[in-house]
mmCIF file of C-alpha atoms in Angstrom:
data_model
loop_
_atom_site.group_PDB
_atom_site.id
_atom_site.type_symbol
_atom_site.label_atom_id
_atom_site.label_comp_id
_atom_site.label_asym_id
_atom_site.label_seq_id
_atom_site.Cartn_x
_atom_site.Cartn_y
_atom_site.Cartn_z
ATOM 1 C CA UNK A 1 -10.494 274.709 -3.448
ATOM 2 C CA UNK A 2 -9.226 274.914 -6.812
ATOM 3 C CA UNK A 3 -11.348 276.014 -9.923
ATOM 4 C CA UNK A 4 -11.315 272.282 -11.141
ATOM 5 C CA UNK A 5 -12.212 270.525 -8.100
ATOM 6 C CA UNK A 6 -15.152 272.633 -7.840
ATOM 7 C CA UNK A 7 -16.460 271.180 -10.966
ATOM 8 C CA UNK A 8 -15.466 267.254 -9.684
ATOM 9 C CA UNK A 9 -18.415 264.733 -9.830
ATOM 10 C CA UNK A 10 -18.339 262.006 -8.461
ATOM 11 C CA UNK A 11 -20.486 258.336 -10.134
ATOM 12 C CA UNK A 12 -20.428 255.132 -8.966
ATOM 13 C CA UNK A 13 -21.825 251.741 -9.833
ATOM 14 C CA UNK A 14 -21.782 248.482 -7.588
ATOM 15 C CA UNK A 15 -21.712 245.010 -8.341
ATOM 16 C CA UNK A 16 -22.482 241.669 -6.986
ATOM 17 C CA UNK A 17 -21.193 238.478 -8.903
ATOM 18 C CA UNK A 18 -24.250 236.162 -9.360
ATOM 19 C CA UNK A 19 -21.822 233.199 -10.450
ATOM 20 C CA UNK A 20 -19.877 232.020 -13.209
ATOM 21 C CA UNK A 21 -18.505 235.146 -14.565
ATOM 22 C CA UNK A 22 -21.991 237.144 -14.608
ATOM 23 C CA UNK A 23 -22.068 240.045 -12.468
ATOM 24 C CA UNK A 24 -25.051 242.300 -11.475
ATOM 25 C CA UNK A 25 -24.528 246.108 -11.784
ATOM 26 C CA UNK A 26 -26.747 248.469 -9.998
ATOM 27 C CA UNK A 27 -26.391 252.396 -10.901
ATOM 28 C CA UNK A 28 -28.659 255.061 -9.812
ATOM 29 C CA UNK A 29 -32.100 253.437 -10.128
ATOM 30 C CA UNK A 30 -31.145 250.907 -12.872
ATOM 31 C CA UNK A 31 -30.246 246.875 -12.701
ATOM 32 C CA UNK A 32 -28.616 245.146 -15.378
ATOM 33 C CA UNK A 33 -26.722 242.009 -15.456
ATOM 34 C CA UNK A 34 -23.301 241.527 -17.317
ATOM 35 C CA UNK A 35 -22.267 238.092 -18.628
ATOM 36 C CA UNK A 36 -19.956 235.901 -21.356
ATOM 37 C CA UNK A 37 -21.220 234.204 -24.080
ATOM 38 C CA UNK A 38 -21.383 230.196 -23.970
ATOM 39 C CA UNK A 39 -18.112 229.758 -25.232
ATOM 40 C CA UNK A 40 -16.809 231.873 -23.026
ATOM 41 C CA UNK A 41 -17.857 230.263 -19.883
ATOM 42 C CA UNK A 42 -20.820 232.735 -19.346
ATOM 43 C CA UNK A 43 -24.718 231.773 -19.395
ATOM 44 C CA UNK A 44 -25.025 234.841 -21.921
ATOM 45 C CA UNK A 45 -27.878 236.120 -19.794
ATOM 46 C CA UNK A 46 -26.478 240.013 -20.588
ATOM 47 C CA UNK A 47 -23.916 241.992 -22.897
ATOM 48 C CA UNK A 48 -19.929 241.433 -22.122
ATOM 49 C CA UNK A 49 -18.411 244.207 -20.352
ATOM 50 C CA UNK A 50 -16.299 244.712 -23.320
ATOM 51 C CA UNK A 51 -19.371 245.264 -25.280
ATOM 52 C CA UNK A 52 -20.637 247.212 -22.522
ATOM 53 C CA UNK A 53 -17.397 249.637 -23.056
ATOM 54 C CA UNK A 54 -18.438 250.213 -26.450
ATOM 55 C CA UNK A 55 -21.876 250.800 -26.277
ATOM 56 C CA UNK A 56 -20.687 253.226 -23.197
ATOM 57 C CA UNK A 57 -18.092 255.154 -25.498
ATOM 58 C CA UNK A 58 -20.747 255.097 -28.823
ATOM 59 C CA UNK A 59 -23.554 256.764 -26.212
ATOM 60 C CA UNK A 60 -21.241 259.177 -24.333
ATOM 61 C CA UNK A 61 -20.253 260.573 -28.527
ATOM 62 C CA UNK A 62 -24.557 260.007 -29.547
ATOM 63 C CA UNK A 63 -25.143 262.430 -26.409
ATOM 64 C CA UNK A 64 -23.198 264.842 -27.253
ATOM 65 C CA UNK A 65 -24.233 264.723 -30.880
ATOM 66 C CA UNK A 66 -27.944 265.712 -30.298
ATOM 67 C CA UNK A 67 -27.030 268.194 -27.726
ATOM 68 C CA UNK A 68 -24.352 270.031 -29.683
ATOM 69 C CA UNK A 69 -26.228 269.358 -32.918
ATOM 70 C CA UNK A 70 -29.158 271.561 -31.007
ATOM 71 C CA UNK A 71 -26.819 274.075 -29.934
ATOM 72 C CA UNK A 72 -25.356 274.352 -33.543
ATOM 73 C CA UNK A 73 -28.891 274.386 -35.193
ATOM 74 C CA UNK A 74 -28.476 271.807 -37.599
ATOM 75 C CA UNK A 75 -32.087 270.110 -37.521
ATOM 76 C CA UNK A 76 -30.348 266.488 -36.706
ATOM 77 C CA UNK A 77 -33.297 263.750 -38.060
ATOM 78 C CA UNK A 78 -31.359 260.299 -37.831
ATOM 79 C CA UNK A 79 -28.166 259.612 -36.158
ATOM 80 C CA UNK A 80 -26.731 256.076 -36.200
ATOM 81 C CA UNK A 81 -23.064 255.189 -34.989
ATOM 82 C CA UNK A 82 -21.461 251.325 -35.528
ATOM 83 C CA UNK A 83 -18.039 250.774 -33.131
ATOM 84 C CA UNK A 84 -15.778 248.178 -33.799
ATOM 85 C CA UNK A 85 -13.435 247.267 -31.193
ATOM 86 C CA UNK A 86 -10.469 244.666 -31.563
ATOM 87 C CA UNK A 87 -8.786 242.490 -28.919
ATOM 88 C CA UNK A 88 -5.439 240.554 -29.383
ATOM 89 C CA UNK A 89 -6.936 236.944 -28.410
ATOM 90 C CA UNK A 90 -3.460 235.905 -27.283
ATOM 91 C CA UNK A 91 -2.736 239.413 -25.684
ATOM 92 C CA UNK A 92 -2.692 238.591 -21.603
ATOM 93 C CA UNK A 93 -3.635 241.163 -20.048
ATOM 94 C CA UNK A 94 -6.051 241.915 -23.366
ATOM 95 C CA UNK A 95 -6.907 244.947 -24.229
ATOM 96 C CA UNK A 96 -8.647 246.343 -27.474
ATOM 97 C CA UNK A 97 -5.350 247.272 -30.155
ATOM 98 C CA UNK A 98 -7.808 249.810 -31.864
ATOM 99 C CA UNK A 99 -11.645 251.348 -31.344
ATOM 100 C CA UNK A 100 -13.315 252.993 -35.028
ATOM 101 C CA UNK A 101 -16.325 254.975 -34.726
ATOM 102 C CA UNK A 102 -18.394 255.158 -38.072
ATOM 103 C CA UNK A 103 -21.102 258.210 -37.698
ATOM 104 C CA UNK A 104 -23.665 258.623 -40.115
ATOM 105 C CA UNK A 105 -26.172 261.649 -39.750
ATOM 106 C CA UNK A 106 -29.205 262.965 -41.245
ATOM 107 C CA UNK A 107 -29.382 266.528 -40.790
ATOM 108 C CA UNK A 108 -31.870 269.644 -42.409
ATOM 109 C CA UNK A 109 -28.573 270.981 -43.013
ATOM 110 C CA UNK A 110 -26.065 268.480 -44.590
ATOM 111 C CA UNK A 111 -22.723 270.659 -44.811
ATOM 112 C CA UNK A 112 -20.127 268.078 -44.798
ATOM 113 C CA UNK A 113 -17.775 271.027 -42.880
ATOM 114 C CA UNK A 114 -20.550 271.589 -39.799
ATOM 115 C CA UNK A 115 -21.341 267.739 -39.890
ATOM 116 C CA UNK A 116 -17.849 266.935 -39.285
ATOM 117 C CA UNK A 117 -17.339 270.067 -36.699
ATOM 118 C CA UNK A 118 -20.125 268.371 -34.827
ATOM 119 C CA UNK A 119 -18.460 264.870 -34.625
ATOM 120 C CA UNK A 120 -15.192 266.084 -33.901
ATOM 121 C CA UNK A 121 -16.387 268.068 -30.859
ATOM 122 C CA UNK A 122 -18.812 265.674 -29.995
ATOM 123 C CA UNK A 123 -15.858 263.224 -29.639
ATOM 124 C CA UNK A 124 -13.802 265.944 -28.019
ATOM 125 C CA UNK A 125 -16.499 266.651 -25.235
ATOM 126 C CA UNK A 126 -17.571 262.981 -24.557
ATOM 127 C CA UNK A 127 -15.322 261.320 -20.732
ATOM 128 C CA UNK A 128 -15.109 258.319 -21.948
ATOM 129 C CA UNK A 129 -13.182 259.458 -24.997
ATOM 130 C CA UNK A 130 -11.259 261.738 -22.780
ATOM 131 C CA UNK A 131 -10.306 258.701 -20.503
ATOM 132 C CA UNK A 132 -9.172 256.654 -23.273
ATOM 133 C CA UNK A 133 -7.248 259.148 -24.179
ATOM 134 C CA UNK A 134 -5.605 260.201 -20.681
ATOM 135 C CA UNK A 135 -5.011 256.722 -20.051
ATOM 136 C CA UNK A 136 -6.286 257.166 -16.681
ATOM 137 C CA UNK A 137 -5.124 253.809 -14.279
ATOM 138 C CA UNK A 138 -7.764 252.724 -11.875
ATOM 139 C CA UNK A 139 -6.876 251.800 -8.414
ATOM 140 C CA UNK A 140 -8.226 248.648 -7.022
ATOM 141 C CA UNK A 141 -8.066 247.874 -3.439
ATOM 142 C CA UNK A 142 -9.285 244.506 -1.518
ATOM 143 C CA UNK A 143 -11.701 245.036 1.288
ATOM 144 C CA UNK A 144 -12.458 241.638 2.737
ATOM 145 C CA UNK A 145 -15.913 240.992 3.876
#
């Protein structure tokens, strides 16, 4: 066993489509439903998974904000992040053509060199960054049922 598999976890999440293009996701002890907008062909009844994506990357950064801000003593009082992401619409298969993270923070201490030490390691410590960023592929595989 090598040093890094011993630190390998594994997560997983299942979903059933509920029709249309809204799907239910089940992980650990939680139940939400993911769905389009009207226009999209959706009944709206949850966030997109695109929007899903973001909020995912935005909490994975806020996480590691209040537990690195605790580690580096800097009395964090109000944290609040806004993510833009944009799509090509005529880019088939789409993907977003650039993510921006704005991070504001209200700290006891306010020194613009620590605040920005904590975002960039924040950032630097969060998986779903670090996914993005090692392009990792997914493998899909058909199992009929």
């Amino acid at each position: 066993m090598t040093l890094r598999e011993s630190f390998q976890k594994t997560l997983r999440v299942s979903l059933d489509w509920k029709g249309d293009v809204c799907s239910e996701v089940k992980m650990r002890h939680h139940t939400i439903l993911l769905d389009s907008g009207m226009d999209e062909g959706g009944g709206d009844q949850g966030p997109t998974p695109t929007e899903i994506f973001l909020a995912s990357l935005g909490s994975c950064i806020m996480t590691n904000i209040s537990r690195i801000g605790q580690k580096m003593k800097l009395g964090l009082r109000d944290v609040h992040m806004e993510i833009t992401g944009v799509k090509e619409h005529n880019d088939h298969p789409s993907s977003f053509v650039t993510l921006s993270i704005d991070v504001l923070i209200k700290a006891k201490s306010q020194d613009p060199e620590k605040l920005r030490k904590l975002v960039r390691l924040a950032e630097e410590n969060c998986t779903i960054s670090n996914t993005l960023r090692n392009a990792v592929k997914p493998s899909v595989r058909l199992q009929p049922i």
